Coordinates of C-alpha atoms and ligand atoms in Angstrom, one line a residue:
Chain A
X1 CA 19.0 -34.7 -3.5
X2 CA 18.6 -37.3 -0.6
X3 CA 22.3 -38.5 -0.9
X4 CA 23.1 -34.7 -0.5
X5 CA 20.8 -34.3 2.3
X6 CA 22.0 -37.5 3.6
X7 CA 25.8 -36.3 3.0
X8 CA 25.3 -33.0 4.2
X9 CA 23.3 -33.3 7.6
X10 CA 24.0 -37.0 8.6
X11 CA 27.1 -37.8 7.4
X12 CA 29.4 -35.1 10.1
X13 CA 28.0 -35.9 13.5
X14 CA 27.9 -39.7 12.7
X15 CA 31.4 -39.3 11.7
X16 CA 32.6 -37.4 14.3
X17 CA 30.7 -39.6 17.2
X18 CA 32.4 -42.7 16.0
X19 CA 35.7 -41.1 15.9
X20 CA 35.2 -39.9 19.4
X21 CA 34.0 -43.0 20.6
X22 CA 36.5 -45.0 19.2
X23 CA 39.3 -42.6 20.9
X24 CA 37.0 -43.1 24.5
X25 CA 37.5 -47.0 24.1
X26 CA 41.3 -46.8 23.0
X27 CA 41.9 -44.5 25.4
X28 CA 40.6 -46.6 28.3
X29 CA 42.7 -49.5 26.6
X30 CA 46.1 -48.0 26.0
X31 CA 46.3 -46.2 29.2
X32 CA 44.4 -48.9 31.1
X33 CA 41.9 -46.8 32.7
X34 CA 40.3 -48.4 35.7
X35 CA 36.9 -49.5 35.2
X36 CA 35.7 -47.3 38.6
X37 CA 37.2 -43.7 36.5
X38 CA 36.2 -44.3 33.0
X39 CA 34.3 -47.3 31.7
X40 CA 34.9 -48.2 27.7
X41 CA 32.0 -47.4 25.2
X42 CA 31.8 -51.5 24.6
X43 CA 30.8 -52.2 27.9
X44 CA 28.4 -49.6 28.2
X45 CA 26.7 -51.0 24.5
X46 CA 27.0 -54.6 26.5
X47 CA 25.2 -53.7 29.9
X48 CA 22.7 -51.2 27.6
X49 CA 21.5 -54.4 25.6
X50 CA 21.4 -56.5 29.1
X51 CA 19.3 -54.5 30.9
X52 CA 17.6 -52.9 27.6
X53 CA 13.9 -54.1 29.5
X54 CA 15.0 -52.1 32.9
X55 CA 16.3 -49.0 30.7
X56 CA 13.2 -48.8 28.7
X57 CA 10.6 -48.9 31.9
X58 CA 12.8 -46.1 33.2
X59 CA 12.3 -44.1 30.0
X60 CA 9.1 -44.4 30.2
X61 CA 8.4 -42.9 33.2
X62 CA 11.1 -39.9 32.6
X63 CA 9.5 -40.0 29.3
X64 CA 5.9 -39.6 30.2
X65 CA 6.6 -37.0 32.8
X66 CA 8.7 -35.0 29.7
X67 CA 5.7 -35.6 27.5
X68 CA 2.8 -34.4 29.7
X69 CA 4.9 -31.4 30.5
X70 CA 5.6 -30.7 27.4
X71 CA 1.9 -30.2 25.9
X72 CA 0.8 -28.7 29.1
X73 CA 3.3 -26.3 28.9
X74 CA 2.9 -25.6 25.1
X75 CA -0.8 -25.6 25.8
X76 CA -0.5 -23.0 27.9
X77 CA 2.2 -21.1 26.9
X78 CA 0.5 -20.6 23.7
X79 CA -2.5 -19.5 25.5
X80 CA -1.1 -16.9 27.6
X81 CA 0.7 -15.1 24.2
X82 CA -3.1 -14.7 23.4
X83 CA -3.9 -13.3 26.4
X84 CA -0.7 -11.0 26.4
X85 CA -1.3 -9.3 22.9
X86 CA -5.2 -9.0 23.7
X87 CA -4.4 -7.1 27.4
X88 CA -1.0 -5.4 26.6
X89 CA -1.0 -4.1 30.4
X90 CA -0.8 -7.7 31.8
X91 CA 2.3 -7.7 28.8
X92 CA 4.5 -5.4 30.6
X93 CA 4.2 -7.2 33.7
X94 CA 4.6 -10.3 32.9
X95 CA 6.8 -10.4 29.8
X96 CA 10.0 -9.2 31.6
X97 CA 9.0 -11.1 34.8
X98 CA 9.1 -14.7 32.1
X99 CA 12.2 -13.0 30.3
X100 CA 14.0 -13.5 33.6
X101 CA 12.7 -16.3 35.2
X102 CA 13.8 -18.2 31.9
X103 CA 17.2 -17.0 32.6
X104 CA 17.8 -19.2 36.1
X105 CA 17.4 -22.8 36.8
X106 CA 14.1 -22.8 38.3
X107 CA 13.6 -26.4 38.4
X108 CA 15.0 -26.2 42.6
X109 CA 11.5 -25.4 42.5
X110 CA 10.4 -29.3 42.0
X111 CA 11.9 -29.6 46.1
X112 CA 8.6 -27.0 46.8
X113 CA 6.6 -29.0 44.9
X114 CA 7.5 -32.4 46.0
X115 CA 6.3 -31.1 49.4
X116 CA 3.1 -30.2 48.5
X117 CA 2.1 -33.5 47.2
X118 CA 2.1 -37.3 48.1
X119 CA 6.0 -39.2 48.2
X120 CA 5.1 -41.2 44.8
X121 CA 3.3 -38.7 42.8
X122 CA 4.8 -38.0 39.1
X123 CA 2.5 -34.7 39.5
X124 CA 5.4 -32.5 41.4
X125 CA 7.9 -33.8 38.1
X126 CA 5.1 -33.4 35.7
X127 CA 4.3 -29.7 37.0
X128 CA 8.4 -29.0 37.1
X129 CA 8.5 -29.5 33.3
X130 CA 5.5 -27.9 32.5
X131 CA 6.5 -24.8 33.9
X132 CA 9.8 -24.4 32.2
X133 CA 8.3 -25.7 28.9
X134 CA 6.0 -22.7 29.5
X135 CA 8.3 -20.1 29.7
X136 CA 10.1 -20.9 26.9
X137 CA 7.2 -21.4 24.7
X138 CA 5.5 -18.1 26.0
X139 CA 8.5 -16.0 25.6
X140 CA 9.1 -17.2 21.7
X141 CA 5.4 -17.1 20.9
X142 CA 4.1 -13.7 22.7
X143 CA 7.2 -12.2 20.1
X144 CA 6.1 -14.1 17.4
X145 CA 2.4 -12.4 17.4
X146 CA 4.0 -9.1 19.0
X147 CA 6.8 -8.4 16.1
X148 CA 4.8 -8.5 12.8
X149 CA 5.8 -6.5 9.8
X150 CA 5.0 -3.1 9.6
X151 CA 4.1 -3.0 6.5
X152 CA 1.7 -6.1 6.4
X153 CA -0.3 -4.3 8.7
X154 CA -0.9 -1.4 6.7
X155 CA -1.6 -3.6 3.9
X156 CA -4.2 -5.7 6.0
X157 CA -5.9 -2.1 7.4
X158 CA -5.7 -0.7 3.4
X159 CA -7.9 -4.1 3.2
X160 CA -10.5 -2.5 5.3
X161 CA -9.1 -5.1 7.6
X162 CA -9.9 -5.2 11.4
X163 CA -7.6 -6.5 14.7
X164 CA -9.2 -9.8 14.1
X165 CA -8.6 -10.5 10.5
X166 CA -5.3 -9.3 11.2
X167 CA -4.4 -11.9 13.9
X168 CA -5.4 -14.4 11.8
X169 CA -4.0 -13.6 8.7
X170 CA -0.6 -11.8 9.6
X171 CA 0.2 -12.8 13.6
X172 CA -1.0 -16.6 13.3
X173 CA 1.2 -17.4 10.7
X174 CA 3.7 -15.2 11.7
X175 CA 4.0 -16.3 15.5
X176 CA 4.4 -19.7 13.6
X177 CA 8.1 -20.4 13.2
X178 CA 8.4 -18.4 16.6
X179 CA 6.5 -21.8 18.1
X180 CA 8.4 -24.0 16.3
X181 CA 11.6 -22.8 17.5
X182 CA 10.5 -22.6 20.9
X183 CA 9.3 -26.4 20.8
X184 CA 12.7 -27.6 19.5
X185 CA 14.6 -25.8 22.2
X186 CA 11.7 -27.1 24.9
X187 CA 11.5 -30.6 23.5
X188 CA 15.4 -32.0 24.8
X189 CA 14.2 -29.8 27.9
X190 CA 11.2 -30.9 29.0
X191 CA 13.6 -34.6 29.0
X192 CA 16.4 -32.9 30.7
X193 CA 14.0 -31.2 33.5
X194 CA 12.1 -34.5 34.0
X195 CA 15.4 -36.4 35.1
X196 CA 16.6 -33.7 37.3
X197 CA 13.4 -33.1 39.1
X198 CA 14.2 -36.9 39.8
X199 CA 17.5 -36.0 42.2
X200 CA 14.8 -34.1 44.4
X201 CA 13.2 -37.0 46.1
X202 CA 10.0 -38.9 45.1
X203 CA 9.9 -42.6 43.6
X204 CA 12.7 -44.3 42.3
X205 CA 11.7 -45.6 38.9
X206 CA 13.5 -42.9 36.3
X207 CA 16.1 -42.3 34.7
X208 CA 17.6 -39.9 36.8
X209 CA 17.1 -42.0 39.7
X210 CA 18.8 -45.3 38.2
X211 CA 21.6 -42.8 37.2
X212 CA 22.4 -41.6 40.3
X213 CA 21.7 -45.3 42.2
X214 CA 24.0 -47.5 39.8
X215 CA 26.9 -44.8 40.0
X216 CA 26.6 -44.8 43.7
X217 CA 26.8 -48.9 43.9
X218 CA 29.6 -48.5 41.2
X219 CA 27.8 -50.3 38.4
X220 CA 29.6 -47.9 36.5
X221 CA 28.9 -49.5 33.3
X222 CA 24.5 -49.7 34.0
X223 CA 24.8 -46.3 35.1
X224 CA 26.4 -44.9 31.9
X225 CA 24.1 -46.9 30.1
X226 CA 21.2 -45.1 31.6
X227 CA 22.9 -42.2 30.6
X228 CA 22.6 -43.4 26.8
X229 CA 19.0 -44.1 27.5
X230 CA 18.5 -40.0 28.7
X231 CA 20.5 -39.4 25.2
X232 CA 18.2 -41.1 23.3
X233 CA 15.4 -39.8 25.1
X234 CA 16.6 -36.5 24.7
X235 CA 17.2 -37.0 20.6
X236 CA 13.9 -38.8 20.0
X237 CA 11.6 -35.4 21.8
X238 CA 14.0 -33.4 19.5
X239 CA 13.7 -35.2 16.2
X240 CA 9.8 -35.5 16.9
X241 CA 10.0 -31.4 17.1
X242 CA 11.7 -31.5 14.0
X243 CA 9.3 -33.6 12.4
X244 CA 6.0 -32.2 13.3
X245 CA 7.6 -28.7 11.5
X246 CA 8.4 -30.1 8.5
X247 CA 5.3 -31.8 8.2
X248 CA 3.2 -28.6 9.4
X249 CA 5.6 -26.0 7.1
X250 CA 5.3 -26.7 3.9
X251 CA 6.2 -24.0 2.1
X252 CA 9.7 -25.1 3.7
X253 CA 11.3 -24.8 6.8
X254 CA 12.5 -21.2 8.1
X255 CA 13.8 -19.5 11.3
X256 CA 11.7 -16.4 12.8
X257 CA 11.8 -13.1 11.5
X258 CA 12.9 -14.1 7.9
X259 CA 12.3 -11.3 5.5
X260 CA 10.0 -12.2 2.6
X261 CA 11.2 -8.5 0.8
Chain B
X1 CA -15.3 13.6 -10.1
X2 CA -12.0 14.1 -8.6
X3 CA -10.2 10.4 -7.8
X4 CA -8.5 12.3 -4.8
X5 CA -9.7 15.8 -3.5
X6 CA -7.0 16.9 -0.1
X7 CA -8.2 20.0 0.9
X8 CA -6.7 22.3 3.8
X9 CA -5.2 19.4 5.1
X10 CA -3.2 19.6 8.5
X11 CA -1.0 16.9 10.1
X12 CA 0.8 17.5 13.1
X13 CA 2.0 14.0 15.1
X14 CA 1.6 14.3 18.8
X15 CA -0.2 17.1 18.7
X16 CA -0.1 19.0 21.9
X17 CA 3.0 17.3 23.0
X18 CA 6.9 18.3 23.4
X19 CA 8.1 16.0 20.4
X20 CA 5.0 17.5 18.2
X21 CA 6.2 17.1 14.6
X22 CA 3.8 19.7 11.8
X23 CA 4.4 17.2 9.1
X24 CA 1.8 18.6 6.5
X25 CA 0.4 22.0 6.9
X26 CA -2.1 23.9 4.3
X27 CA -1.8 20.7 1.9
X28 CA -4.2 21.5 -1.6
X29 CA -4.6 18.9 -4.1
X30 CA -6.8 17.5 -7.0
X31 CA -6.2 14.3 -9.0
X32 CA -8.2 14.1 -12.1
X33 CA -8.9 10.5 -13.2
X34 CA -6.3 8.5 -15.1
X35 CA -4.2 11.2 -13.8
X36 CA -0.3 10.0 -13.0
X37 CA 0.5 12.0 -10.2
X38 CA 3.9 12.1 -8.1
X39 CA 5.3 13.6 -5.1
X40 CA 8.9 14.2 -4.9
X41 CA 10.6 16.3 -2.4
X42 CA 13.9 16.1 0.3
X43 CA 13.4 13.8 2.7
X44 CA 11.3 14.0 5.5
X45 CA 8.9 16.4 3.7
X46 CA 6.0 14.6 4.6
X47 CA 5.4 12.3 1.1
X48 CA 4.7 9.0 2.8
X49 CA 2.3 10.7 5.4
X50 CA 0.4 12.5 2.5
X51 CA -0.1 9.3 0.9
X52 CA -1.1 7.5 4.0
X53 CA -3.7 10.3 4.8
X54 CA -5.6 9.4 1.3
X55 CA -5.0 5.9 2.2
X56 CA -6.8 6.9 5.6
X57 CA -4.3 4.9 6.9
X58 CA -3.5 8.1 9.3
X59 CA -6.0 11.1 10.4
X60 CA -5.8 14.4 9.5
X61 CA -5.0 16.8 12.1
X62 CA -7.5 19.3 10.3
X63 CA -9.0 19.4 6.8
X64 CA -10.6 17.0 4.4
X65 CA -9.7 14.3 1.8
X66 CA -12.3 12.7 -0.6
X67 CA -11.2 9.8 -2.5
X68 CA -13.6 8.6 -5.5
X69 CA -16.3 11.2 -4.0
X70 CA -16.4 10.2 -1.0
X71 CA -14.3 10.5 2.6
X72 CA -11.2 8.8 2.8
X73 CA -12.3 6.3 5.8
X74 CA -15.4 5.0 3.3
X75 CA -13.1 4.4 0.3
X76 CA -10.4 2.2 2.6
X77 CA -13.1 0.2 4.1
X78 CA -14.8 -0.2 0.2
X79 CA -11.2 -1.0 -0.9
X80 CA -11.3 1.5 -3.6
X81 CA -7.8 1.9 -4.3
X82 CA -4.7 -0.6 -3.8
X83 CA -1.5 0.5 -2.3
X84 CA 2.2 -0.7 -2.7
X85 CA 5.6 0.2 -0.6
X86 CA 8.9 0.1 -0.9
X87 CA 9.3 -3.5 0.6
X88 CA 7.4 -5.6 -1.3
X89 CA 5.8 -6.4 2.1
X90 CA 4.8 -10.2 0.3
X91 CA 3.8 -12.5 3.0
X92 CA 6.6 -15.2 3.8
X93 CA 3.9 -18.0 4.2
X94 CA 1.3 -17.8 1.2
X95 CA 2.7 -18.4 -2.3
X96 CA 2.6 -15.8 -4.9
X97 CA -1.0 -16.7 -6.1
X98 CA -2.6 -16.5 -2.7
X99 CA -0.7 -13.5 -2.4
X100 CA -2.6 -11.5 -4.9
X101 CA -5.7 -13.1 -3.4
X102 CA -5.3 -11.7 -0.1
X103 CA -7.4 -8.6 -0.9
X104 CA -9.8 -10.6 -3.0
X105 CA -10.1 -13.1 0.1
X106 CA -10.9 -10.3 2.3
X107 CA -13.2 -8.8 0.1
X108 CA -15.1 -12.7 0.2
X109 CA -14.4 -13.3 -3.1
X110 CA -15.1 -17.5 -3.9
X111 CA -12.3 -19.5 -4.5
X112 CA -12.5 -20.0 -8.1
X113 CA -13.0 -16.3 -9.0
X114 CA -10.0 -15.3 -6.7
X115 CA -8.1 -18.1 -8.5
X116 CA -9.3 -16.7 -12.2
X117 CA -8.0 -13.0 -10.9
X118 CA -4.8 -14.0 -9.7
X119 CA -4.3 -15.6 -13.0
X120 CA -4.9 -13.1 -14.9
X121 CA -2.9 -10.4 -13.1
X122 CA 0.2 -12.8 -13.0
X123 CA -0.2 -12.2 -16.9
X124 CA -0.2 -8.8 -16.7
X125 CA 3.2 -8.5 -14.4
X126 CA 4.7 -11.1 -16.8
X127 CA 5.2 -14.1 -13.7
X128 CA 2.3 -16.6 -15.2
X129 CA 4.6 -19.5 -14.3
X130 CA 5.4 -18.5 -10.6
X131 CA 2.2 -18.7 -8.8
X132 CA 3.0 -21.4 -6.7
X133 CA 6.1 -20.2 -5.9
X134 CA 7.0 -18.5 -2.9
X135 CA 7.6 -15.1 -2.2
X136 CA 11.8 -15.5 -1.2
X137 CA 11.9 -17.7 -4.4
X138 CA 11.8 -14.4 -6.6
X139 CA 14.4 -11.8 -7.5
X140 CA 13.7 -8.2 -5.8
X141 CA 12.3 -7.3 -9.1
X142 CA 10.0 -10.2 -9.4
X143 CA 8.6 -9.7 -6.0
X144 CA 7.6 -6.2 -6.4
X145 CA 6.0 -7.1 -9.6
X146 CA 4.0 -9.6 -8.0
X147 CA 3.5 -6.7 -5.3
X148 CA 2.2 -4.7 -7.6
X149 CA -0.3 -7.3 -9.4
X150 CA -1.6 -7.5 -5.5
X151 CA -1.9 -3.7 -5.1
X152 CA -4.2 -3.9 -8.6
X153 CA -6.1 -7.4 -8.0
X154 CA -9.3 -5.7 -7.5
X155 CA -9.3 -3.5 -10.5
X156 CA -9.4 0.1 -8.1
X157 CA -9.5 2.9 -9.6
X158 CA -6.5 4.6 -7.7
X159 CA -3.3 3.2 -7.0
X160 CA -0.7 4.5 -4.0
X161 CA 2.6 4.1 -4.3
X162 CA 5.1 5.0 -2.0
X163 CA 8.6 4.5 -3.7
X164 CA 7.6 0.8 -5.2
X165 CA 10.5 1.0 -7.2
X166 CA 13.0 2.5 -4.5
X167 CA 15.3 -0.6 -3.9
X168 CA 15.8 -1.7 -7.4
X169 CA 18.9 -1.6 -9.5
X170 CA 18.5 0.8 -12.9
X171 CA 18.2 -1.2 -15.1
X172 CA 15.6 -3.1 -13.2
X173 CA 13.8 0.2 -12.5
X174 CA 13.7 1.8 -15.6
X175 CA 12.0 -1.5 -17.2
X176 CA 9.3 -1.3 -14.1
X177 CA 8.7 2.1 -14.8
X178 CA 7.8 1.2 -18.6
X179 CA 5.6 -1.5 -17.5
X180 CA 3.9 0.3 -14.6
X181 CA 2.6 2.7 -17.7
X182 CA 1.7 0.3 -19.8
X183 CA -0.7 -1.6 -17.3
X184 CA -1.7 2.0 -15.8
X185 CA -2.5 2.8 -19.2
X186 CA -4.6 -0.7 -20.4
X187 CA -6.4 -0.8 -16.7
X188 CA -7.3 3.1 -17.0
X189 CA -6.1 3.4 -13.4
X190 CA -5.3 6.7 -11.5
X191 CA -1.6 6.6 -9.8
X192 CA -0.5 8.8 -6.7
X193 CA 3.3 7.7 -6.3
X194 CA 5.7 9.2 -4.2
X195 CA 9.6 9.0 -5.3
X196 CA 13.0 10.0 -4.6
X197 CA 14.5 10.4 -8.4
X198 CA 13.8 13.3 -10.8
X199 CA 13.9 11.4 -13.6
X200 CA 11.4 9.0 -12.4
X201 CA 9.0 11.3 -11.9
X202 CA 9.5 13.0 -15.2
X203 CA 8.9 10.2 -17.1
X204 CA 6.3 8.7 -15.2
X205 CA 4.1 11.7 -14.1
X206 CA 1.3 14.1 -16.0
X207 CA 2.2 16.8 -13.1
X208 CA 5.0 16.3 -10.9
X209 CA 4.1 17.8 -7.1
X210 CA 7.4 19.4 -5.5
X211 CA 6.8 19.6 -1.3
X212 CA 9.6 21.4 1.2
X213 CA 9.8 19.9 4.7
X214 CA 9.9 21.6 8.1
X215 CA 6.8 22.2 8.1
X216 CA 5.8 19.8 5.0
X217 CA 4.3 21.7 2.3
X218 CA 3.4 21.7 -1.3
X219 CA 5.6 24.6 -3.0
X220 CA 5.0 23.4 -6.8
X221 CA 3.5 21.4 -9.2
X222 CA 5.2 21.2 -12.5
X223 CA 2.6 19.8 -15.7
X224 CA 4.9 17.5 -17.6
X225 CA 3.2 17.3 -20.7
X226 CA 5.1 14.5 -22.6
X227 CA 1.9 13.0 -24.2
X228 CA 0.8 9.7 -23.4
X229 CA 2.4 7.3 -25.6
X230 CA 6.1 7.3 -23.6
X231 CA 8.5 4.6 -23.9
X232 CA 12.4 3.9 -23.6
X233 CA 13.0 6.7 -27.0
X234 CA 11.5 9.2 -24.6
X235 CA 14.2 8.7 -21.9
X236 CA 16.5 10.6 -24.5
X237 CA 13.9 13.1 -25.6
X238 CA 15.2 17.0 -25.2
X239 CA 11.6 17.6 -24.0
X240 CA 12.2 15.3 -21.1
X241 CA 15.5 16.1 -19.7
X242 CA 13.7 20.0 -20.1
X243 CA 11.4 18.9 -17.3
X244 CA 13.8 17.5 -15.3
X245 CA 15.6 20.8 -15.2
X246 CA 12.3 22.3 -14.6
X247 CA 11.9 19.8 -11.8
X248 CA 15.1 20.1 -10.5
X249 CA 15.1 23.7 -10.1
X250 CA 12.1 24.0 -8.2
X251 CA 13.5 21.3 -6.0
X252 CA 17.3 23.6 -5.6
X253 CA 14.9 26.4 -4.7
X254 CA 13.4 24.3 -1.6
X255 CA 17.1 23.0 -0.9
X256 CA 17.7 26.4 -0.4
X257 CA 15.2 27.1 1.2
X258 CA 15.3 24.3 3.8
X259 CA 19.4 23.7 3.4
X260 CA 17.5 19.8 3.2
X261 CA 19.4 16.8 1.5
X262 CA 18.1 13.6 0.3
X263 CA 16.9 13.9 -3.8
X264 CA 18.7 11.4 -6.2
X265 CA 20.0 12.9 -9.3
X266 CA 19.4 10.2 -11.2
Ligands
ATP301 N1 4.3 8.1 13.2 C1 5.0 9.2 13.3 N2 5.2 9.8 14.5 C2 5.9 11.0 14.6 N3 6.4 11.6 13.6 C3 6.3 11.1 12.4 C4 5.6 9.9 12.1 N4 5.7 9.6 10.8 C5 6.4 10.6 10.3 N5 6.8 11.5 11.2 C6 7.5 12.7 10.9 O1 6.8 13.4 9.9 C7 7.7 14.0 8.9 C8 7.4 13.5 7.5 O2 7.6 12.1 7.5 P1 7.4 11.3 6.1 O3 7.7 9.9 6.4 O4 6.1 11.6 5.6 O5 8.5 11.9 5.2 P2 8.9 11.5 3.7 O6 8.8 12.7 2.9 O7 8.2 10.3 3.3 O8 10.5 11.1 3.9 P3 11.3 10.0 3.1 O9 11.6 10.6 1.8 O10 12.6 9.9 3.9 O11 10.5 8.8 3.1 C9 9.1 13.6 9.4 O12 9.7 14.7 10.1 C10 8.9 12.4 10.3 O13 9.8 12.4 11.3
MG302 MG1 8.7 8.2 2.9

C-alpha cells in the first residue's frame, strides 16, 4: 500500500519535473542560450549550494513573516466565523464584503502600511499576510459552520438538543474540513504574500528582495536560486498543511461537503 | 394511553403572508401502542409535516398533539421517541458506534453503558462487525440500518419514520421492511412511518392513513388486518394484494379529487 501510495502520488510530478528540467538545461545547451536570457538548471543547483547560508537567512525572514501571518490570520479568521454565525446581521455585511475583497490582490495595501510604520519593521509584511490569510480562512470557515446538513439538525433538536450542543456536535466538526481546505490554499499564500510585500519598500533581507537585487546586478544564476529557495518555502508551508490534516483527521482525509448518506 | 393523540390540528406556513401554504387542516388521529401506523398520500400532502409536528419539530398553527400522555414539546425534550429520514443523515465524522451513541451521549449516558447499548443494537440491525467503521464505508442499505439502530438506541416507545426506506433498491427494501417488523415486534415499539409505495404500507401497517393535498388532509384510514406474524409468504397472500386494492382506490379517489401525481405502484 506505501509502494502504491508512493507510485501513485510521488512518482508523476517527480517524473515530470525532471523531464522538464532536463529539457531547460538541453535547451540552454543546444541552442546556446546566453547566460543573461536563460540560465541552465545546473548552475542554478551550483550557485543554490554556494550561497545555501545567504538563501537560508533570507528564508527565514520571508519565512517568519509567512508564519506569523499565517496563525494570526487563522487565529482570527476562525474567530470571526464564530462571531458571524452567533450575530447573523454582522453576516450579511461582512460576508459579501470578504467574498469580494478575496477576489482582488489586496496586498498593494502593504505600500499603506509600510507608511504607517518604522522603514525596517517586519510588522507592515507581517500584517500584509495576515490579512489575506484571514480572508481566506474566514470565507471557507464561516461556510463550513453556516452549511450543515439539514437533517442533522433535526436529529440534534429530536435530541432535545439546543444551539449550543448543536455547534459543538454538528458545526465544529463540520466546519472542519472547511478549515483545512482553507489552510492548504493559505499556507503557499501566506509565502507568496510575504515576498511580494517585500517589492514595496522596507529592509532588504528576504527573499523577495535578494530576488529582485541579484536579477538587477545580473547574477542571474543567485537570483534564480533564490527563486528555488521561495519554491521550497512555498512546498514546505504546504506539506506542513497537509500534515497537520492527516494527523488531526483520522477517520481519513475528505474535502468539504462530502455526503455521509 | 394513546402513544400519539393529534387532535384538530392546523398547519399553515407563513401564516398571514402572500406565499401562505395550509399544509394540514382539521388533522384527527389516535395511535394505540404497538400500533404500526403509516401515512401514504400524493406528494406534497403534508406527510413529512404531520410527522414533524409529533416530533415537535414544527408548531401547530392550531390544535393539539400528545405524545405518550403528554404535549409534544415535553416528549422531544424527554426523548421519548427516535426518528429516522430518508437520508440516513449518519454523521461523516463519528464511526458507526458513536453514531448510535449520539442520542445516548446527549442524554449523559457514561461511556461504558453507551458502549454496551451500541453493541447491542449493532446486533439487532445485523452490522456487529462494523462499529468502528465509518459511515461512507457502508452500502446505502447498511447505513440506514445503522440509522435505524440510532433512531431505537434509547429503547422509545415511538418511532418516526419518514420514508427510511425511500432510496433503496427492492430487493434491499423488501428485506428492511421484514426486519423493521421483526425488531418492532421483539422491542414492542409503536411506529408512525410515512411512505410513498402501496405495498409498503400494506405490508407493514395495522391501519394504513390515506391524506389529499391542497389543503392536506386525512380522507381515509384503511385497517389492514393481516395478523401479526407477516413475513416474505405474505407478500403473495390474496388477503394482501386485497388491501392494496383497497388502498389504492381510496388513493385514485384523491387523485381524482386533487388531479395530484406522485404514488409508486410498486
Ligand atoms: N418549511 C416550509 N415552508 C413553507 N412551506 C412548506 C414547508 N414545508 C413544507 N411546506 C409545504 O407544505 C406542503 C406539505 O409538505 P410536506 O413536505 O409535508 O409534503 P409531503 O407529503 O411530505 O410530500 P412528499 O411526499 O413529496 O415528501 C407542501 O405544499 C410544501 O410545499
Ligand atoms: Mg415528505
Amino acid at each position: 500500500m506505501r509502494l502504491a501510495w508512493v507510485t501513485r502520488v510521488v512518482l508523476p510530478p517527480a517524473v515530470f519535473g525532471l523531464v522538464l528540467f532536463g529539457a531547460w538545461e538541453l535547451a540552454v545547451v543546444v541552442f546556446n542560450i546566453k547566460p543573461y536570457f536563460l540560465v541552465p538548471p545546473s548552475a542554478i543547483a551550483s550557485r543554490f549550494v554556494d550561497n545555501a547560508d545567504l538563501i537560508w537567512a533570507a528564508m527565514r525572514v520571508s519565512g517568519a513573516n509567512a508564519l506569523i501571518g499565517l496563525l494570526l490570520g487563522a487565529a482570527f479568521g476562525v474567530a470571526m466565523s464564530f462571531l458571524l454565525l452567533r450575530f447573523r446581521a454582522l453576516d450579511e455585511i461582512v460576508t459579501p464584503l470578504s467574498i469580494a475583497l478575496n477576489a482582488i490582490p489586496i496586498f498593494v495595501l502593504v505600500a499603506v502600511f509600510n507608511n504607517m510604520f518604522a522603514i525596517t519593521s517586519e510588522v507592515p509584511r507581517r500584517l500584509m499576510v495576515t490579512l489575506v490569510v484571514y480572508f481566506v480562512v474566514l470565507v471557507n470557515v464561516a461556510r463550513g459552520l453556516r452549511d450543515v446538513d439539514a437533517t442533522h439538525v433535526e436529529l440534534m433538536q429530536s435530541y432535545a438538543a439546543g444551539e449550543w450542543k448543536i455547534l459543538q456536535r454538528v458545526r465544529v466538526p463540520n466546519a472542519v474540513p472547511y478549515f483545512f481546505t482553507a489552510l492548504k490554499i493559505a499556507a503557499p499564500l501566506s509565502v507568496i504574500t510575504a515576498f511580494v510585500s517585500e517589492y514595496f519598500g522596507g529592509s532588504q533581507n528576504g527573499l523577495g528582495n535578494k530576488i529582485t537585487s541579484n536579477l538587477a546586478t545580473s547574477k542571474k544564476a543567485e537570483g534564480w536560486a533564490y527563486v528555488a529557495g521561495a519554491c521550497l518555502l512555498g512546498l514546505a508551508f504546504f506539506l506542513i498543511a497537509v500534515a497537520i490534516e492527516a494527523v488531526s483527521t483520522p477517520g481519513g482525509v475528505g474535502e468539504p461537503g462530502r455526503e455521509g448518506g | 394511553m394513546s402513544a400519539v393523540e393529534v387532535t384538530q390540528v392546523n398547519k399553515i406556513f407563513n401564516a398571514g403572508k402572500q406565499n401562505a401554504v395550509e399544509a394540514l387542516v382539521d388533522v384527527d388521529l389516535v395511535v394505540q401502542p404497538g400500533e404500526f401506523v403509516s401515512l401514504i398520500g400524493p406528494s406534497g400532502c403534508g406527510k413529512s409535516t404531520l410527522l414533524r409536528l409529533i416530533a415537535n419539530l414544527l408548531e401547530p398553527t392550531s390544535g393539539s398533539i400528545l405524545v405518550n400522555g403528554k404535549p409534544a414539546k415535553q416528549a422531544r425534550i424527554d426523548q421519548d421517541y427516535g426518528m429516522a429520514f430518508q437520508q440516513s443523515g449518519l454523521f461523516e465524522w463519528r464511526t458507526v458506534a458513536r453514531n448510535i451513541e449520539l442520542p445516548l451521549e446527549l442524554k449523559g449516558w457514561d461511556k461504558a453503558k453507551r458502549r454496551a447499548r451500541s453493541r447491542e443494537m449493532l446486533e439487532l440491525v445485523k452490522l456487529g462487525d462494523f462499529a468502528k467503521h465509518m459511515p461512507w464505508q457502508l452500502s446505502g442499505g447498511m447505513q440506514q440500518r445503522v440509522a435505524i439502530a440510532r433512531a431505537l438506541a434509547s429503547h422509545p416507545k415511538l418511532l418516526l419514520m419518514d420514508e427510511p426506506f425511500g432510496a433503496l433498491d427492492e430487493m434491499t427494501r423488501e428485506h428492511m421492511q421484514s426486519e423493521l417488523l421483526q425488531i418492532c415486534a421483539r422491542t414492542s415499539t409503536t411506529v408512525v412511518f410515512v411512505t410513498h409505495s402501496i405495498p409498503e404500507a400494506v405490508y407493514l401497517s395495522n391501519r394504513v392513513v390515506v391524506m389529499s393535498p391542497r389543503p392536506g388532509r386525512i380522507t381515509d384510514i384503511i385497517d389492514v388486518e393481516l395478523g401479526s406474524d407477516r413475513n416474505e409468504d405474505t407478500r403473495e397472500d390474496a388477503a394482501f394484494y386485497g388491501r392494496i386494492t383497497a388502498v389504492r382506490e381510496a388513493l385514485r379517489g384523491v387523485e381524482m379529487a386533487a388531479g395530484a401525481r406522485g404514488i409508486e405502484d410498486r
